[in-house]
GROMACS .gro file of C-alpha atoms in nm:
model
  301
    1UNK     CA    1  -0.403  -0.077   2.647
    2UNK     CA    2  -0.561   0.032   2.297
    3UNK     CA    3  -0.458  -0.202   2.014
    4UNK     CA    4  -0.506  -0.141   1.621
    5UNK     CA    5  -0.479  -0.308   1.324
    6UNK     CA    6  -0.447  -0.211   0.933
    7UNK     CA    7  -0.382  -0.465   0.615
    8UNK     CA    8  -0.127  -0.326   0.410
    9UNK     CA    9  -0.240  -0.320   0.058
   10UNK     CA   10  -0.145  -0.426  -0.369
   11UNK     CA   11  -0.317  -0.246  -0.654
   12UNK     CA   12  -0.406  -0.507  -0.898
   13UNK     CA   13  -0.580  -0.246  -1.123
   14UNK     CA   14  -0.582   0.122  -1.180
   15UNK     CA   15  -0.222   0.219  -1.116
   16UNK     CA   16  -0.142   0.599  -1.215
   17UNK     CA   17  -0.493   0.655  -1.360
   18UNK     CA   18  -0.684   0.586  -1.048
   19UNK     CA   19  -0.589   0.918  -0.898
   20UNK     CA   20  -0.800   1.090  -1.200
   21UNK     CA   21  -1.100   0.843  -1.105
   22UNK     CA   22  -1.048   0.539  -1.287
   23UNK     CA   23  -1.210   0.231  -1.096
   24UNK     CA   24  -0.960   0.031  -0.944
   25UNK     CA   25  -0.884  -0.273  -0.783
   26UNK     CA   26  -0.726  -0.311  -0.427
   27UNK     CA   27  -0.644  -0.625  -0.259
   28UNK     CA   28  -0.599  -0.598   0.127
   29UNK     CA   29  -0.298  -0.838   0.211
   30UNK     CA   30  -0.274  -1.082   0.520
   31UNK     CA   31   0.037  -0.851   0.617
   32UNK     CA   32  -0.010  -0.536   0.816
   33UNK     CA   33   0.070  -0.341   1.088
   34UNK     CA   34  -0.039  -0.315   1.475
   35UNK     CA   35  -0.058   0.005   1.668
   36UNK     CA   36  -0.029  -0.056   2.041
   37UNK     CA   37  -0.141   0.287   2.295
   38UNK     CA   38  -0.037   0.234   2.662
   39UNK     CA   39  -0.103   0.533   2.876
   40UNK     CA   40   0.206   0.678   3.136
   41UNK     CA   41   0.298   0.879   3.383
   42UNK     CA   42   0.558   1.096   3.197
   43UNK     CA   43   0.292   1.353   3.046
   44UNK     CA   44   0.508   1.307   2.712
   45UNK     CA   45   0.491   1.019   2.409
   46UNK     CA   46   0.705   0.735   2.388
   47UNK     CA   47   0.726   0.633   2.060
   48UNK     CA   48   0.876   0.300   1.917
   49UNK     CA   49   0.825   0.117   1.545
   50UNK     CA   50   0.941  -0.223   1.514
   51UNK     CA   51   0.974  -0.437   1.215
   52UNK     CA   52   0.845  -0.769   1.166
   53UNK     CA   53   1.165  -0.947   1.388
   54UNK     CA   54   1.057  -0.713   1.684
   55UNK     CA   55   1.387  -0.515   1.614
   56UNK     CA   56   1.343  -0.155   1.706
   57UNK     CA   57   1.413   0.086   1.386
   58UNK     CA   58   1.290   0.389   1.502
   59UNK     CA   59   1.240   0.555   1.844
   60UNK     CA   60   1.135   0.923   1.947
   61UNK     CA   61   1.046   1.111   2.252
   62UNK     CA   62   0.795   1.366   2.228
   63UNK     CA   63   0.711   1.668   2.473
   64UNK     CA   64   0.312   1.723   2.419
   65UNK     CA   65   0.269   2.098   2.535
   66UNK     CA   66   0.454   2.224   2.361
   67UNK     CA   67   0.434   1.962   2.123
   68UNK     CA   68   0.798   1.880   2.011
   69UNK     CA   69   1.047   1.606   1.956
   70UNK     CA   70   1.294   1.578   2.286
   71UNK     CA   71   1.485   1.282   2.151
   72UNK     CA   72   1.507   1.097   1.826
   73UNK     CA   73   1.699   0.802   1.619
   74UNK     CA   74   1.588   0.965   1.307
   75UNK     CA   75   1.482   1.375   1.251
   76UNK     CA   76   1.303   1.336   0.890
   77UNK     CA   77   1.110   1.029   1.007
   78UNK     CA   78   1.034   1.199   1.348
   79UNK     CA   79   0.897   1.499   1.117
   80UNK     CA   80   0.681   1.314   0.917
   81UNK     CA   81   0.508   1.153   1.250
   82UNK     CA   82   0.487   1.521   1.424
   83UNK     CA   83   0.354   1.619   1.081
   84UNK     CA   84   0.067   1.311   1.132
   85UNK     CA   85   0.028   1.351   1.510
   86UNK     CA   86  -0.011   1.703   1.454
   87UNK     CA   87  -0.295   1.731   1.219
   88UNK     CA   88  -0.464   1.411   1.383
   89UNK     CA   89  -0.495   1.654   1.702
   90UNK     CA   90  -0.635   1.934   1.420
   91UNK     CA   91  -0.887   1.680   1.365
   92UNK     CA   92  -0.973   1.586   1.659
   93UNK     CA   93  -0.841   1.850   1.957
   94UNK     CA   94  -0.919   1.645   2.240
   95UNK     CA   95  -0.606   1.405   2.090
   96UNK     CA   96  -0.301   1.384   2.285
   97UNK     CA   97  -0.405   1.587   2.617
   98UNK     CA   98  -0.104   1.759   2.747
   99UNK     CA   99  -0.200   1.612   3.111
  100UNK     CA  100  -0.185   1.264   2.980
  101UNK     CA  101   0.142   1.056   2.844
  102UNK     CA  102   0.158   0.739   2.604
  103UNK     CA  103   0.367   0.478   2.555
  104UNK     CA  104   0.369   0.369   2.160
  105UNK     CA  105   0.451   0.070   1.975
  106UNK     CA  106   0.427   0.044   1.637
  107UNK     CA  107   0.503  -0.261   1.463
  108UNK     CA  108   0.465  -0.446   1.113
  109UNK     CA  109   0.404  -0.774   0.987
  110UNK     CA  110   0.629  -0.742   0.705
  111UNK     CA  111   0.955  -0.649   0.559
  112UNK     CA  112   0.993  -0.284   0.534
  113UNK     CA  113   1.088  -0.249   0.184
  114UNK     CA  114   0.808  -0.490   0.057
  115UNK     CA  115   0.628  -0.197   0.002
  116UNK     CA  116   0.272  -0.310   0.166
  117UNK     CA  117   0.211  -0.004   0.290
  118UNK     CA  118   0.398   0.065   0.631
  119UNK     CA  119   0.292   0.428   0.575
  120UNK     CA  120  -0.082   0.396   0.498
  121UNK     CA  121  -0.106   0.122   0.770
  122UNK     CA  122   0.076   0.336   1.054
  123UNK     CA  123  -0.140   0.630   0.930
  124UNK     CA  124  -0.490   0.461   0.939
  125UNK     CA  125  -0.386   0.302   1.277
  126UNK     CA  126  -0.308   0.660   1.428
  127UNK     CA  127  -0.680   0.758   1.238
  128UNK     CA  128  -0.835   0.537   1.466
  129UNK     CA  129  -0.673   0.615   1.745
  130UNK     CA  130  -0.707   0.957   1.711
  131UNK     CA  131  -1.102   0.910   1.594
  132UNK     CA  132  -1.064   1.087   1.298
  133UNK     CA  133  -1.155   1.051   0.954
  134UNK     CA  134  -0.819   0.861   0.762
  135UNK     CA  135  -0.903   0.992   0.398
  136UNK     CA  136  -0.890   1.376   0.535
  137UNK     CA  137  -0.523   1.274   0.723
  138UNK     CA  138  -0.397   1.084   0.456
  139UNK     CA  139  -0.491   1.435   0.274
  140UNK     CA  140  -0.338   1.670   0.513
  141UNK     CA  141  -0.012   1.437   0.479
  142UNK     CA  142   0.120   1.205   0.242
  143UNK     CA  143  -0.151   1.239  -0.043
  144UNK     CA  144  -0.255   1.026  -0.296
  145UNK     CA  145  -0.577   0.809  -0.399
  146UNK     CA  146  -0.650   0.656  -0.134
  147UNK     CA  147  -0.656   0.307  -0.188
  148UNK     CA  148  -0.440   0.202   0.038
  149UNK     CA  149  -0.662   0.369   0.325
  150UNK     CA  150  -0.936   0.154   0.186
  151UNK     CA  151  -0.709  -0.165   0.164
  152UNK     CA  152  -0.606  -0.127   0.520
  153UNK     CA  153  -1.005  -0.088   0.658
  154UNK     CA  154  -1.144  -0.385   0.466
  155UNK     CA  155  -1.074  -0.786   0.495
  156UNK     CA  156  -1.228  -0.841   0.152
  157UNK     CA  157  -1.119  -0.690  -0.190
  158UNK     CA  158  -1.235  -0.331  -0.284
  159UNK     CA  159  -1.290  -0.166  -0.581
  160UNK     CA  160  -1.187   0.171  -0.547
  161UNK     CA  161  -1.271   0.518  -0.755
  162UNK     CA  162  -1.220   0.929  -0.662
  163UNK     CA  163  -1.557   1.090  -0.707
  164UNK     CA  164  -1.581   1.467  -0.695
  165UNK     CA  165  -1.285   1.424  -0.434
  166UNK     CA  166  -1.479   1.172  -0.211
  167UNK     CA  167  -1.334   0.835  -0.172
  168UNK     CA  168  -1.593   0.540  -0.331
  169UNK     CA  169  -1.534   0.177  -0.190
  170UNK     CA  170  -1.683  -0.141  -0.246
  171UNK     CA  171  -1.580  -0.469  -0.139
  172UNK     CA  172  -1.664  -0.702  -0.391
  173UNK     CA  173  -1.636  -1.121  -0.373
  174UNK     CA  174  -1.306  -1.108  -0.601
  175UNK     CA  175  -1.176  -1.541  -0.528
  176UNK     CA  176  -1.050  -1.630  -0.878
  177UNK     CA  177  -1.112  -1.989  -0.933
  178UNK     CA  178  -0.736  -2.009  -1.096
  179UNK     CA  179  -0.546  -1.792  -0.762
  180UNK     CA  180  -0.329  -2.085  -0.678
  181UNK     CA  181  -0.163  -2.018  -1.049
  182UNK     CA  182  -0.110  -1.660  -0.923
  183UNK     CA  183   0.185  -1.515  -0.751
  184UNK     CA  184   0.361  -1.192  -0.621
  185UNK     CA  185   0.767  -1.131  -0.668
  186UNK     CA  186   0.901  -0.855  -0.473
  187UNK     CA  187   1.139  -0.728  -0.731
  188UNK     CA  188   1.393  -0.620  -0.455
  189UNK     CA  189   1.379  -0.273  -0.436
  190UNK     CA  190   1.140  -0.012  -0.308
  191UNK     CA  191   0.937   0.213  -0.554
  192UNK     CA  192   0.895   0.602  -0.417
  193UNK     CA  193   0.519   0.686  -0.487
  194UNK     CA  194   0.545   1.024  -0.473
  195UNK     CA  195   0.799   1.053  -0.705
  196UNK     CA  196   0.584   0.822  -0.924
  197UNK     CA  197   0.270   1.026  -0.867
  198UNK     CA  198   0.479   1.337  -0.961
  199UNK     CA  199   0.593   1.209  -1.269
  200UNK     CA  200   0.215   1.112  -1.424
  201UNK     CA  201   0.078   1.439  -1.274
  202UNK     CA  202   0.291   1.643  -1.538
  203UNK     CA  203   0.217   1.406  -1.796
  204UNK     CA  204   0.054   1.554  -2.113
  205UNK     CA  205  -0.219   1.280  -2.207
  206UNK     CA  206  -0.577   1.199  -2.298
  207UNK     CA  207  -0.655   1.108  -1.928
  208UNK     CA  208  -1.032   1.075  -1.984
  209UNK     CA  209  -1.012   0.815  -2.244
  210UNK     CA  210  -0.713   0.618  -2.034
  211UNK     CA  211  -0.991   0.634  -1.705
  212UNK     CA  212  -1.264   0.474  -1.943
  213UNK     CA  213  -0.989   0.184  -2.049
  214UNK     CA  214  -0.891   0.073  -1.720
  215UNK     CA  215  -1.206   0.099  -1.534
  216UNK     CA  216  -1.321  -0.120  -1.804
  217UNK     CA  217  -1.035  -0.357  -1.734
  218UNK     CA  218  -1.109  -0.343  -1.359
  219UNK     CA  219  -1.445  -0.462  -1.393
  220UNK     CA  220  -1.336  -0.691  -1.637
  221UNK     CA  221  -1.087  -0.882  -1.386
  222UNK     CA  222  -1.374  -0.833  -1.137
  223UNK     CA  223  -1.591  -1.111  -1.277
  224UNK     CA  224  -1.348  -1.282  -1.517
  225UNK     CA  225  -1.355  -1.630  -1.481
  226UNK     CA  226  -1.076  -1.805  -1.674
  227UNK     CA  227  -0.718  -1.789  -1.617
  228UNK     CA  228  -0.662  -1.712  -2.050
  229UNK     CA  229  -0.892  -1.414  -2.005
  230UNK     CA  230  -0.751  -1.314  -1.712
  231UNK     CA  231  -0.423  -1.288  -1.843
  232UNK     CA  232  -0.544  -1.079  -2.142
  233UNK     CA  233  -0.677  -0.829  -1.945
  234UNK     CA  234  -0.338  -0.808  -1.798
  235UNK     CA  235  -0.166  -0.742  -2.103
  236UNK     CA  236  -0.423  -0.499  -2.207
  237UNK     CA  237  -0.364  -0.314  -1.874
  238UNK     CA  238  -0.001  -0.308  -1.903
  239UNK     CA  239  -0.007  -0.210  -2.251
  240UNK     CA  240  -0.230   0.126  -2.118
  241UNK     CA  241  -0.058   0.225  -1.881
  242UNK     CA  242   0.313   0.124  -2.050
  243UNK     CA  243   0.164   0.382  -2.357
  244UNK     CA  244   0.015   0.656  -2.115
  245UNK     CA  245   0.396   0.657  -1.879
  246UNK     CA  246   0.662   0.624  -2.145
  247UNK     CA  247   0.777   0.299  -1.973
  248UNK     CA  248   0.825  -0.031  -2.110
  249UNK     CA  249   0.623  -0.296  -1.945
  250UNK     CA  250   0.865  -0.516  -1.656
  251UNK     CA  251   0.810  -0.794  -1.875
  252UNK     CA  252   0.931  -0.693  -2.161
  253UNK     CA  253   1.268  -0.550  -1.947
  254UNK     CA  254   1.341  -0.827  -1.721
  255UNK     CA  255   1.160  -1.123  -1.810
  256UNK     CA  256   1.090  -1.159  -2.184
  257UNK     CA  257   1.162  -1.547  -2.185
  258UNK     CA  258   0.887  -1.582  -1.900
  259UNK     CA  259   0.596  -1.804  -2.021
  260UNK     CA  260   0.333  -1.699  -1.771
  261UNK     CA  261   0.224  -1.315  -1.773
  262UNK     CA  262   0.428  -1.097  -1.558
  263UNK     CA  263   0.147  -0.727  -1.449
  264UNK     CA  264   0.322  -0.423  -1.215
  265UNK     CA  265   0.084  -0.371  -0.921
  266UNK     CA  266   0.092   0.025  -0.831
  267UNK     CA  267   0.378   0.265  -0.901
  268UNK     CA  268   0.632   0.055  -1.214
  269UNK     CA  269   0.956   0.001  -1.139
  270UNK     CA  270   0.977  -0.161  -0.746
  271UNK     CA  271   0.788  -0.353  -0.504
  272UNK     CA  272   0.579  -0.630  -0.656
  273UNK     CA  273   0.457  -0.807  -0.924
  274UNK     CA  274   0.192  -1.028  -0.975
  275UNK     CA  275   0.269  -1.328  -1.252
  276UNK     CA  276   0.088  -1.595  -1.371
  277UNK     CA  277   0.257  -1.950  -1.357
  278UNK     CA  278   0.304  -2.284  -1.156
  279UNK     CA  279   0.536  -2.512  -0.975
  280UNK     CA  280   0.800  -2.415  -1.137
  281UNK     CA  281   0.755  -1.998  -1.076
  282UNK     CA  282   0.908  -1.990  -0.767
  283UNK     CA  283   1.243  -2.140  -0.921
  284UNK     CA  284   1.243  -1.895  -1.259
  285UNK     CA  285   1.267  -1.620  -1.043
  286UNK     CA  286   1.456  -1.705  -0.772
  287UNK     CA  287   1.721  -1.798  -1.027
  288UNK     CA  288   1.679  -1.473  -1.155
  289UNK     CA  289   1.783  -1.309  -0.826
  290UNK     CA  290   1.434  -1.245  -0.721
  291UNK     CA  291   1.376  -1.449  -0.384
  292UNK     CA  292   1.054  -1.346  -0.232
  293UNK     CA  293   0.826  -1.539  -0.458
  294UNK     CA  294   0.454  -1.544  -0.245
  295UNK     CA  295   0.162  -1.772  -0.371
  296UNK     CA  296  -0.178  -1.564  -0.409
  297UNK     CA  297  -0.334  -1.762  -0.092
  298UNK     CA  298  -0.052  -1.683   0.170
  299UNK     CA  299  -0.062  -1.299   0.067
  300UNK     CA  300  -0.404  -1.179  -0.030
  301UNK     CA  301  -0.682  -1.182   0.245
   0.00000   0.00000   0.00000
């Protein structure tokens, strides 16, 4: 048996403007996803995803010449994976010989809609796998910066930029001396990046100058030391990116009352949020309807 492992993934820094090259900052979580590879008999793929209560949601059966689905729970999701399996084996031809079958489990440590990465986690699992390079799948299929590849392939935090189309990563020693006044609220909905990456493509905006701001921040936040400036460079971050979008910060929306400082991490509008507070966090938000309330320790590797 094969077994693989990716950390899903939050963007502290660089949301939107990182996929124009603006340095960014990715933390790897302690959540993830395992990819287990059992060879068969059958000369076809098995194919199972489980969530984090080992309760299947998804389950396929796959003929491998030709290469096809035979049996499914769910045809888009079935797609997408031909759609990954497929150009893994254009990568790498000697993938998924025809005289060989597989039994597959795939299965996360995490709710699905925490938004953690269950895609860039599966796909960097099925990179190694298949030996091939995850930036070029991740290309060929769902698109976007990249971060999360490089969230899922390190233990430590990365800083992250696009250069002439190549990915550039660098873990860095990123322990803020404050993190146990730092925590993440899953705002109880999923956000759609694609839609969101859609929507700031067609935006008509100095990009160049945004890039300059927010790398700045990012290597700011990198070596800030204090929890005051820390939460300055927050606000200074949300205010760019709140100005560049058209959106109003989640802060101002949801929790104006909020003493701490309340930052979106990747695409606005779902997932999580990092916030600045103490004891009593968990209890202003969870009164709020918001009960997922994670202390910076028990999520961030």
């Amino acid at each position: 048996m094969q077994k693989f492992y990716s950390h899903g993934k939050l963007l502290l820094s660089g949301e939107y403007a990182i996929l124009d090259g603006a340095l960014g900052l990715g933390l790897p979580t302690k959540f993830g996803q395992q990819l287990k590879v059992e060879k068969s008999d059958s000369r076809a793929l098995h194919w199972v995803s489980l969530d984090h209560e080992s309760k299947v949601w998804f389950e396929a059966r796959y003929s491998l010449s030709p290469f096809k689905v035979t049996e499914t729970s769910d045809p888009e999701i079935s797609n997408r994976l031909i759609q990954i399996l497929a150009e893994t084996k254009r990568l790498n031809p000697a993938f998924l010989t025809t005289n060989q079958g597989y039994q597959v489990a795939a299965q996360l440590t995490f709710p699905r809609d925490w938004g953690l990465g269950s895609s860039s986690t599966l796909l960097n699992n099925i990179a190694n796998w298949g030996k091939v390079n995850a930036y070029r799948l991740l290309s060929a299929t769902f698109g976007g910066s990249g971060y999360d590849i490089a969230c899922a392939q390190h233990k430590l935090p990365v800083l992250y930029q696009i250069s002439k189309s190549l990915p550039l990563v660098q873990e860095v020693n990123f322990k803020p001396s404050f993190s146990n006044e730092l925590y993440f609220v899953h705002l109880n909905r999923k956000q759609n990046s694609r839609d969101a990456i859609q929507h700031y493509s067609n935006l008509k905006i100095d990009k160049e100058e945004l890039i300059n701001k927010i790398s700045n921040v990012t290597e700011k936040l990198v070596a800030c030391s204090s929890l005051n400036e820390f939460e300055k460079l927050l606000k200074l971050h949300e205010k760019l990116i709140s100005k560049a979008i058209g959106l109003i910060p989640i802060q101002e929306r949801l929790f104006p009352d909020y003493k701490g400082v309340v930052k979106s991490l990747g695409a606005w509008g779902g997932d999580f949020i990092m916030v600045t507070g103490d004891d009593e966090t968990p209890s202003y938000f969870k009164e709020k309807g918001f009960s997922t309330v994670i202390p910076y320790a028990e999520m961030i590797l």
